PDB file of C-alpha atoms in Angstrom:
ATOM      1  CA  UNK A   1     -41.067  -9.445  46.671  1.00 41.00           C
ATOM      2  CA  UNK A   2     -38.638 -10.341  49.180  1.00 46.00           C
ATOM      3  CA  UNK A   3     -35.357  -8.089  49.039  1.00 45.00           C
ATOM      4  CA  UNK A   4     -33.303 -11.404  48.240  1.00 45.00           C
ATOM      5  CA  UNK A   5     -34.987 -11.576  44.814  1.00 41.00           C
ATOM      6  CA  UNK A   6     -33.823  -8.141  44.057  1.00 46.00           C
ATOM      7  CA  UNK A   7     -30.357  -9.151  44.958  1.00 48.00           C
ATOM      8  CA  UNK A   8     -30.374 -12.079  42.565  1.00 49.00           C
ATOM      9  CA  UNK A   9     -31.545 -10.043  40.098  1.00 48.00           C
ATOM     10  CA  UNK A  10     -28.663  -7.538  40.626  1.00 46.00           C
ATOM     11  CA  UNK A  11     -26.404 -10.559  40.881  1.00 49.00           C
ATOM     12  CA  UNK A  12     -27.465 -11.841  37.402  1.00 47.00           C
ATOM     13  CA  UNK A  13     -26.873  -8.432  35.458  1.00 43.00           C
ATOM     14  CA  UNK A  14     -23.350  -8.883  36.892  1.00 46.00           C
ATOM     15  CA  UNK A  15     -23.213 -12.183  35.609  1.00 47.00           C
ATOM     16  CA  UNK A  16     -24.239 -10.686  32.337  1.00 50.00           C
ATOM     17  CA  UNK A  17     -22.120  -8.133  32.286  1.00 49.00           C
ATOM     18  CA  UNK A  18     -18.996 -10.009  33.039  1.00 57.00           C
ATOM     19  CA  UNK A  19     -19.645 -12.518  30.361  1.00 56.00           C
ATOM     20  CA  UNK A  20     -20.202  -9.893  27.781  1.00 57.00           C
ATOM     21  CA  UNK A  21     -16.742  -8.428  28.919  1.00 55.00           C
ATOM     22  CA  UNK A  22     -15.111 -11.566  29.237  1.00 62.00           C
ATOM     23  CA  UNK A  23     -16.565 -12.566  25.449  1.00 60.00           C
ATOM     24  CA  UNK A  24     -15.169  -8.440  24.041  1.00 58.00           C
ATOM     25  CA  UNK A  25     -11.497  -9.345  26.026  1.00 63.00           C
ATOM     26  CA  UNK A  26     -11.338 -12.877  23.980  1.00 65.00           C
ATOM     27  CA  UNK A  27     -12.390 -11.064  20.726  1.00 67.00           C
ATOM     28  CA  UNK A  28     -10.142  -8.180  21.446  1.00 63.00           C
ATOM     29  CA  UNK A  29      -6.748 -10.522  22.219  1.00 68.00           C
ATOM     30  CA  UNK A  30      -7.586 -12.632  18.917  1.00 71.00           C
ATOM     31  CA  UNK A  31      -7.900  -9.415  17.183  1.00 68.00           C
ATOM     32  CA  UNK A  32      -4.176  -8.284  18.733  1.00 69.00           C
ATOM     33  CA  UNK A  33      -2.674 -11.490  18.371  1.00 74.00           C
ATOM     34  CA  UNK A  34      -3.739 -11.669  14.837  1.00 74.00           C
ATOM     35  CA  UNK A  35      -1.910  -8.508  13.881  1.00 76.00           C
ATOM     36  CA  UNK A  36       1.350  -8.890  15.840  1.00 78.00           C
ATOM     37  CA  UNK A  37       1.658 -12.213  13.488  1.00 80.00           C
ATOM     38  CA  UNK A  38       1.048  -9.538  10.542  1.00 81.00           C
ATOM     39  CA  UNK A  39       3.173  -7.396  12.124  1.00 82.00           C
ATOM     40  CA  UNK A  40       5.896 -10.248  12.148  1.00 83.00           C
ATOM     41  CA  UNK A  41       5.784 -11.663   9.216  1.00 85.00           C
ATOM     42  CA  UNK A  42       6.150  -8.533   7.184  1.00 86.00           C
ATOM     43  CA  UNK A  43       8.842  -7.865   9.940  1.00 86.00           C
ATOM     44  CA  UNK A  44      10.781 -11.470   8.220  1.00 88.00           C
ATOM     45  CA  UNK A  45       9.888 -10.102   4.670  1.00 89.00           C
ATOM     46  CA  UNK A  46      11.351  -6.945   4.864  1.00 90.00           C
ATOM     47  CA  UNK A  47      14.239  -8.520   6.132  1.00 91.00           C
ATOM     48  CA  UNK A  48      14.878 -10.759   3.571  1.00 92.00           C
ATOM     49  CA  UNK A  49      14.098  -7.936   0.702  1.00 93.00           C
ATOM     50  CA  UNK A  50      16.734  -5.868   2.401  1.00 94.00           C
ATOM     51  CA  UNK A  51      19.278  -8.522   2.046  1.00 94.00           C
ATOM     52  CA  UNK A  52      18.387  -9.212  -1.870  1.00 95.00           C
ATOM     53  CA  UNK A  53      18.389  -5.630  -2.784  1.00 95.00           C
ATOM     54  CA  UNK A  54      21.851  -5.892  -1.407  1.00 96.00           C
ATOM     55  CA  UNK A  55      23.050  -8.708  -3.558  1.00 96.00           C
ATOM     56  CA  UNK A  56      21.274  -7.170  -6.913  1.00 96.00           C
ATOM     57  CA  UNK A  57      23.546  -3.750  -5.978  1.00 96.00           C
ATOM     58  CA  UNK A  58      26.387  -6.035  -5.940  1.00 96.00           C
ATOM     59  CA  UNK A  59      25.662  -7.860  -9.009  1.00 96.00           C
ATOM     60  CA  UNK A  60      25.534  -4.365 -10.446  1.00 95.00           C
ATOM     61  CA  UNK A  61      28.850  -3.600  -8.785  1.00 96.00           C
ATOM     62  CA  UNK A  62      30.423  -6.532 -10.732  1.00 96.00           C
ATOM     63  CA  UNK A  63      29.173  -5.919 -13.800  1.00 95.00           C
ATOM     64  CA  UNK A  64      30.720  -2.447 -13.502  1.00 94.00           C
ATOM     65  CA  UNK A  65      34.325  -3.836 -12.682  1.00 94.00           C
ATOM     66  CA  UNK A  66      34.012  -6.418 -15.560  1.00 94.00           C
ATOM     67  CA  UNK A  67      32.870  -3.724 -17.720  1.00 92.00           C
ATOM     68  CA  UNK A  68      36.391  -1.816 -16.882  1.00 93.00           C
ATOM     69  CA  UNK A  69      38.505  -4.750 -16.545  1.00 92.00           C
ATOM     70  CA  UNK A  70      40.715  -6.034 -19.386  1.00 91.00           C
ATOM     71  CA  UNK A  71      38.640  -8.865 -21.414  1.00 89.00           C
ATOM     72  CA  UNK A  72      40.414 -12.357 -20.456  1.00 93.00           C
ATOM     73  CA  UNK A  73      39.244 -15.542 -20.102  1.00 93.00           C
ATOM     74  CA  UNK A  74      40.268 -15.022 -16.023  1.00 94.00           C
ATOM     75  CA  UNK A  75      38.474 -11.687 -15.564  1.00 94.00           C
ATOM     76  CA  UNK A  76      35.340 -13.732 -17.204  1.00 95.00           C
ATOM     77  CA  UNK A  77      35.468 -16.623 -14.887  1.00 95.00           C
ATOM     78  CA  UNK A  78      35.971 -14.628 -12.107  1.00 95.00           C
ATOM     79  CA  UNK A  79      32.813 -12.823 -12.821  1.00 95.00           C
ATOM     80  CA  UNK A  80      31.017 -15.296 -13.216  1.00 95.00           C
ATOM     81  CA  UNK A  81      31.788 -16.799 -10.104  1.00 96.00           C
ATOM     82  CA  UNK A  82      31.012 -13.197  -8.668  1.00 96.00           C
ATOM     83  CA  UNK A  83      27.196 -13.320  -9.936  1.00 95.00           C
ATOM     84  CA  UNK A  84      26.479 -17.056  -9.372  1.00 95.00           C
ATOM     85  CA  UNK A  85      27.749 -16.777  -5.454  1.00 96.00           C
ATOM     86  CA  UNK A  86      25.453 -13.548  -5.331  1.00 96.00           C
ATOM     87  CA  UNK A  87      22.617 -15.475  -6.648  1.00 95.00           C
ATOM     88  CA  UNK A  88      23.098 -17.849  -4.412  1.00 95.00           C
ATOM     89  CA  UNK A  89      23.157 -15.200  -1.292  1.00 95.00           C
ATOM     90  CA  UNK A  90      20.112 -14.034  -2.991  1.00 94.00           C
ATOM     91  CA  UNK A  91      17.922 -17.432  -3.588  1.00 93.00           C
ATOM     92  CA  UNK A  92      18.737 -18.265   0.350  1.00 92.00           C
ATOM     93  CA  UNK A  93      17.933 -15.189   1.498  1.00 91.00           C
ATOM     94  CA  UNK A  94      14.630 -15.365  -0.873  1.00 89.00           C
ATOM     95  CA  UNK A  95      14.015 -18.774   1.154  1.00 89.00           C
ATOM     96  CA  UNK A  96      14.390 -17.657   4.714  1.00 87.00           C
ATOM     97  CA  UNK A  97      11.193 -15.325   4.144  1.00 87.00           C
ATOM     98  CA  UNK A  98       9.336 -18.131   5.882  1.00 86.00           C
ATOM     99  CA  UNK A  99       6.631 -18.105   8.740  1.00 80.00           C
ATOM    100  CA  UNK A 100       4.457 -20.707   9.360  1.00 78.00           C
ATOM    101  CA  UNK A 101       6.484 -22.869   6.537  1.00 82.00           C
ATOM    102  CA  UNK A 102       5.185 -20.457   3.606  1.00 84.00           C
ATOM    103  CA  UNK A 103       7.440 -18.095   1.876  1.00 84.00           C
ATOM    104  CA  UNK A 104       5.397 -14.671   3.065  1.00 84.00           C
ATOM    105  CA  UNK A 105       7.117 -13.054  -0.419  1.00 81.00           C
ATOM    106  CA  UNK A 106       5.301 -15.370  -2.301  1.00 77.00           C
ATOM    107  CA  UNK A 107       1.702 -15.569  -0.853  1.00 76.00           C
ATOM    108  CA  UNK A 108       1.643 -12.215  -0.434  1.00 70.00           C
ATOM    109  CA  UNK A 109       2.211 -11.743  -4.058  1.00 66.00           C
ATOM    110  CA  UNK A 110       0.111 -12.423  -7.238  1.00 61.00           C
ATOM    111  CA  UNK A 111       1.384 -15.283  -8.832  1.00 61.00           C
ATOM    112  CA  UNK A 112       1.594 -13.433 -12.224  1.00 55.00           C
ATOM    113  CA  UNK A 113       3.176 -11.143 -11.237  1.00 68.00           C
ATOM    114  CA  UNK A 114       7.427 -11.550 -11.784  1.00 74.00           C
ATOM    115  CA  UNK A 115       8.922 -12.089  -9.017  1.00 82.00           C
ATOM    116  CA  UNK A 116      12.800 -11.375  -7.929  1.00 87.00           C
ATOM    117  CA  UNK A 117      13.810 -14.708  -7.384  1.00 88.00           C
ATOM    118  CA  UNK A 118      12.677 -15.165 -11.228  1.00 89.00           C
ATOM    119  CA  UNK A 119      14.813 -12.578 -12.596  1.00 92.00           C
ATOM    120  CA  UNK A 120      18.037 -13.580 -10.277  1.00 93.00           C
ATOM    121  CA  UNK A 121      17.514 -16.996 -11.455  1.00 92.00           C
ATOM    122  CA  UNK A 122      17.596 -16.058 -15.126  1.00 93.00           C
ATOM    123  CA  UNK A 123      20.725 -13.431 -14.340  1.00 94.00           C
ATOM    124  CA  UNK A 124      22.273 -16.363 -13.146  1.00 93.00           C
ATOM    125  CA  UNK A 125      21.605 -18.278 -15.919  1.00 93.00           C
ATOM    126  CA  UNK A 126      22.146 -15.496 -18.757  1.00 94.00           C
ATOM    127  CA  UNK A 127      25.693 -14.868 -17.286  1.00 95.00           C
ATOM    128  CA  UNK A 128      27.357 -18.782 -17.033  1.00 94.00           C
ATOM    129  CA  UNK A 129      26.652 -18.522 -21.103  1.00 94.00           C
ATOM    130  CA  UNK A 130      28.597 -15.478 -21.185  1.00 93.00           C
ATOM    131  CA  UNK A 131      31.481 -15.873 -23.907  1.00 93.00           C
ATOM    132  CA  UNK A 132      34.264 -13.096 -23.849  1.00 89.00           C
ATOM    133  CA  UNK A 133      33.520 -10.765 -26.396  1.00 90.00           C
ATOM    134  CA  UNK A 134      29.341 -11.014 -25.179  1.00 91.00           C
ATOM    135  CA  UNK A 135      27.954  -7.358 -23.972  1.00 90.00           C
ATOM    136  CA  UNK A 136      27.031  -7.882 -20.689  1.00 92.00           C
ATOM    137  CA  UNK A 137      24.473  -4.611 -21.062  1.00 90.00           C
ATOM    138  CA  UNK A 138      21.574  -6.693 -20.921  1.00 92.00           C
ATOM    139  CA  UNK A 139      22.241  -8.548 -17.613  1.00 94.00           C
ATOM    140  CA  UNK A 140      22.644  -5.209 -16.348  1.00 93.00           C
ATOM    141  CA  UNK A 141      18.698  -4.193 -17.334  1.00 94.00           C
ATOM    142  CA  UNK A 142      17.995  -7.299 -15.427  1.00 94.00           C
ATOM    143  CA  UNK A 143      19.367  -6.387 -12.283  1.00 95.00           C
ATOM    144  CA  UNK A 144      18.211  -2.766 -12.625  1.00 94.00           C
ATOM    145  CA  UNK A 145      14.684  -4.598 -13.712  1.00 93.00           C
ATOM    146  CA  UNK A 146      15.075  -6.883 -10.547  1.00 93.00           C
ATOM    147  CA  UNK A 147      15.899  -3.949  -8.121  1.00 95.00           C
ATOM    148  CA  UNK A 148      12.804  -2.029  -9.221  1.00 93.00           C
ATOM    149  CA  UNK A 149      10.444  -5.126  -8.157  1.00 91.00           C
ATOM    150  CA  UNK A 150      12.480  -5.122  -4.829  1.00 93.00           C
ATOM    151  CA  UNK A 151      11.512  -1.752  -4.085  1.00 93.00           C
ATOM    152  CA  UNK A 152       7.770  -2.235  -5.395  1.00 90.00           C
ATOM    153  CA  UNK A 153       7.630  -5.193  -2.983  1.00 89.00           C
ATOM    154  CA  UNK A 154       9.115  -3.708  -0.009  1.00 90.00           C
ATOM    155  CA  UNK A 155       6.306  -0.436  -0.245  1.00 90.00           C
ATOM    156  CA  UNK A 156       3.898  -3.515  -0.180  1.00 87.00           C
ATOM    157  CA  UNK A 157       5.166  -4.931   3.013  1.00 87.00           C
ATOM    158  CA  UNK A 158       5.742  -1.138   4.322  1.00 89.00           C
ATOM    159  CA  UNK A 159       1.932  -0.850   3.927  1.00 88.00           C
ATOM    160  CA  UNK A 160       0.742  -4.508   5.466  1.00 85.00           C
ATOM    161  CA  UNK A 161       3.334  -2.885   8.652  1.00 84.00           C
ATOM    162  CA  UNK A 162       1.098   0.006   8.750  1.00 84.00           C
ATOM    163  CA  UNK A 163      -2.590  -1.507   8.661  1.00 84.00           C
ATOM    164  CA  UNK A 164      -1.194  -3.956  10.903  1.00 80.00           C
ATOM    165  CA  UNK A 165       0.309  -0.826  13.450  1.00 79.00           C
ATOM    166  CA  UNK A 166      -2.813   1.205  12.907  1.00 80.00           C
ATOM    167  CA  UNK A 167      -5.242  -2.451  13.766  1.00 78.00           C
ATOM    168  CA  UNK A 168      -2.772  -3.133  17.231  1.00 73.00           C
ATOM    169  CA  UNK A 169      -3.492   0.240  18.561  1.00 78.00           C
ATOM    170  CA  UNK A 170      -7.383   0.166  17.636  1.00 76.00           C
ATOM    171  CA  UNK A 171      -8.025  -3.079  19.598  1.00 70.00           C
ATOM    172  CA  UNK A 172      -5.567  -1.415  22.426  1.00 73.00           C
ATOM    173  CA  UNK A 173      -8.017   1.593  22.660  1.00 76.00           C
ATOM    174  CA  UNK A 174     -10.805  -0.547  22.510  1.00 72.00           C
ATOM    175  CA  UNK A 175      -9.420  -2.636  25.146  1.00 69.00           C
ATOM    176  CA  UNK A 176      -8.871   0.424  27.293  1.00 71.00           C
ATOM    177  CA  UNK A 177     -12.576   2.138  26.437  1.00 73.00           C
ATOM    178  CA  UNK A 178     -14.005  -1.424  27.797  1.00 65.00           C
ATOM    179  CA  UNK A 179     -12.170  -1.731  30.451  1.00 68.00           C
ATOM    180  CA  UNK A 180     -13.573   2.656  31.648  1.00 67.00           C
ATOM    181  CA  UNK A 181     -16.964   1.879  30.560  1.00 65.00           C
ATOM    182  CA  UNK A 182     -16.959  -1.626  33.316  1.00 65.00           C
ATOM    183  CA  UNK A 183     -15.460   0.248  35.662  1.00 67.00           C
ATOM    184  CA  UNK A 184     -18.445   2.794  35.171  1.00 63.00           C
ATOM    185  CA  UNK A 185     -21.003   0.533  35.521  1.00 60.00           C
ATOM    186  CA  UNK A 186     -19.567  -0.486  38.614  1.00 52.00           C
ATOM    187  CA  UNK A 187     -19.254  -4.389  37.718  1.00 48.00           C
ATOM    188  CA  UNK A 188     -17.749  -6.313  41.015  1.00 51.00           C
ATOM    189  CA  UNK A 189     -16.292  -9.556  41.741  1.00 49.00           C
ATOM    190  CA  UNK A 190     -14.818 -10.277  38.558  1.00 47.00           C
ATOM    191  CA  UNK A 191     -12.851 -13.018  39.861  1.00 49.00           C
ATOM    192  CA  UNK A 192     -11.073 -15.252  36.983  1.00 48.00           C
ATOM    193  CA  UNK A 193     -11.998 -12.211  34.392  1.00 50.00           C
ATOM    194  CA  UNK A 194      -9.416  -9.728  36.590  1.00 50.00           C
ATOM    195  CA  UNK A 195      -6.907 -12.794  36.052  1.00 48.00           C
ATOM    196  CA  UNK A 196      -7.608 -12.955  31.958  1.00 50.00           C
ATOM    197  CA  UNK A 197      -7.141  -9.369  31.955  1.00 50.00           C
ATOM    198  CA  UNK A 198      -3.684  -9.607  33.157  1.00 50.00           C
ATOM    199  CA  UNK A 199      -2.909 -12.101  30.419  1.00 47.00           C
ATOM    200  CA  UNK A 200      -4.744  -9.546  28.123  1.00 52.00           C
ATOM    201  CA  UNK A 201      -2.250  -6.826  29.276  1.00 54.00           C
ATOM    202  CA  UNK A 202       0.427  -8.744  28.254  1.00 48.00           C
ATOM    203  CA  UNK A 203      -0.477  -9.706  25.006  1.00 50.00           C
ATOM    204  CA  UNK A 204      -1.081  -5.562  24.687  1.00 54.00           C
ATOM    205  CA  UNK A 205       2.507  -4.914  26.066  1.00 52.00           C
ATOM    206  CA  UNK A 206       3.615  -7.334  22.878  1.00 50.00           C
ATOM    207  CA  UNK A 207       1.563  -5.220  21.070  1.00 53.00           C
ATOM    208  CA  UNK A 208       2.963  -1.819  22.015  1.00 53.00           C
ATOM    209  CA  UNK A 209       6.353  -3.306  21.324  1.00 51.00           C
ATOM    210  CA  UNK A 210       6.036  -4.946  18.190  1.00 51.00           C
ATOM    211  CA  UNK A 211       3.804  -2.035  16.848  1.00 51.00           C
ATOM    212  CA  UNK A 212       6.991   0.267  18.110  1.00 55.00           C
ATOM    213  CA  UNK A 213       9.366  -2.127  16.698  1.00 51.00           C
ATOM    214  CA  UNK A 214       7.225  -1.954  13.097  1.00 49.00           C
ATOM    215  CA  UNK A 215       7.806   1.896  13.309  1.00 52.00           C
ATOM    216  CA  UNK A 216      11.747   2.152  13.900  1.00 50.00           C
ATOM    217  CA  UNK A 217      11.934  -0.434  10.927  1.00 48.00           C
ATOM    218  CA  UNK A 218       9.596   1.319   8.518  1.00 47.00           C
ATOM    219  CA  UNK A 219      11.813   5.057   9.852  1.00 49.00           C
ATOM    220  CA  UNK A 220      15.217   3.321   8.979  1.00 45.00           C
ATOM    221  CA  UNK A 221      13.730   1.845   5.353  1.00 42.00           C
ATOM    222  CA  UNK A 222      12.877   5.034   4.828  1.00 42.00           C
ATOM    223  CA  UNK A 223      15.822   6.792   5.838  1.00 44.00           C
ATOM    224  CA  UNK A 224      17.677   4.113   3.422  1.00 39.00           C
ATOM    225  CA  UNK A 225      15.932   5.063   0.710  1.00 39.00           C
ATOM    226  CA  UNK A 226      16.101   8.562   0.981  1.00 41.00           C
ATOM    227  CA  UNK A 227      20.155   8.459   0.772  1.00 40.00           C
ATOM    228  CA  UNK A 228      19.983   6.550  -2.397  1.00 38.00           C
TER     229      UNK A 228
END
């Protein structure tokens, strides 16, 4: 045959080739895209749990300095005030764990299972009753109850960080074992795929970072904990 056919026929493997590579880049910038939205919504989660594990330690702070206080009807109102704005802190904080205009705390999260927001609304509710001779020992179970559920719900969200972390650097290396093993088979003239690539990179810088950012967060919850 004449040596032209043999050059199409080289020509056409690279063809091949570059669509196969252009088809694993696509899959592989999905794949990273998909978990630096995991990454961020448990990101806006953890956030939010912080900030009502916060308001339930306060609550318990009041309860304490009610507990000590002189019984009057002033000390009583002024508690109560104390755990209704906390609840309120709480129940917008509780809201603001949005992405995508769904409350990541609550999809995330059996529905029969109790949930915080539950037992803060029934604190709140429990304590505007409150006469003043009433022990107030039970609302404190149900902030120690609600604090527990905090903490089981943030080492949920610490975990969806992690498989999310460990998935970002997978498709990274994968990314990086395609991109040796074209180079190996010596695949030329990539053309637009050399320009998707670059976009590619990017989206794998935002991955480094966010998958970095996951990390320090997860380090400092943990370092919070351990103080307690």
């Amino acid at each position: 045959f004449p040596s032209r056919y043999k050059d199409n026929s080289k020509d056409a493997l690279l063809v091949d080739i570059s669509k196969s590579v252009r088809e694993a880049r696509s899959s592989y910038a999905q794949n990273l895209e998909q978990s630096t939205t995991i990454l961020a919504s448990a990101q806006i989660a953890q956030k939010s749990l912080q900030t009502q594990e916060e308001m339930l330690t306060k609550m318990q702070d009041a309860v304490s300095v009610f507990q000590a206080s002189k019984k009057s009807n002033t000390n009583l109102n002024d508690f109560k005030n104390k755990i209704y704005e906390l609840s309120q802190n709480f129940q917008t904080s509780n809201d603001l764990a949005v992405y995508e205009n769904e409350n990541i705390i609550s999809t995330q999260i059996s529905s029969q299972i109790a949930k915080p927001s539950d037992i803060v609304s029934q604190i709140s509710s429990d304590v505007a009753k409150l006469k003043i001779d009433d022990d107030v020992s039970k609302i404190n179970t149900q902030i120690n109850s609600g604090l527990e559920l905090v903490g089981d719900y943030k080492k949920v969200f610490e975990q969806i960080q992690d498989d999310a972390v460990a998935m970002a650097k997978d498709v990274i290396e994968s990314q990086k074992t395609l991109e040796q093993d074209t180079q190996k088979a010596n695949a030329k003239n990539f053309g637009k795929e050399s320009s998707d690539f670059g976009k590619n990179n990017i989206l794998s810088q935002v991955g480094y970072f966010l998958a970095s950012q996951a990390n320090a967060n997860q380090d400092a919850n943990i370092k919070l904990l351990t103080l307690k």
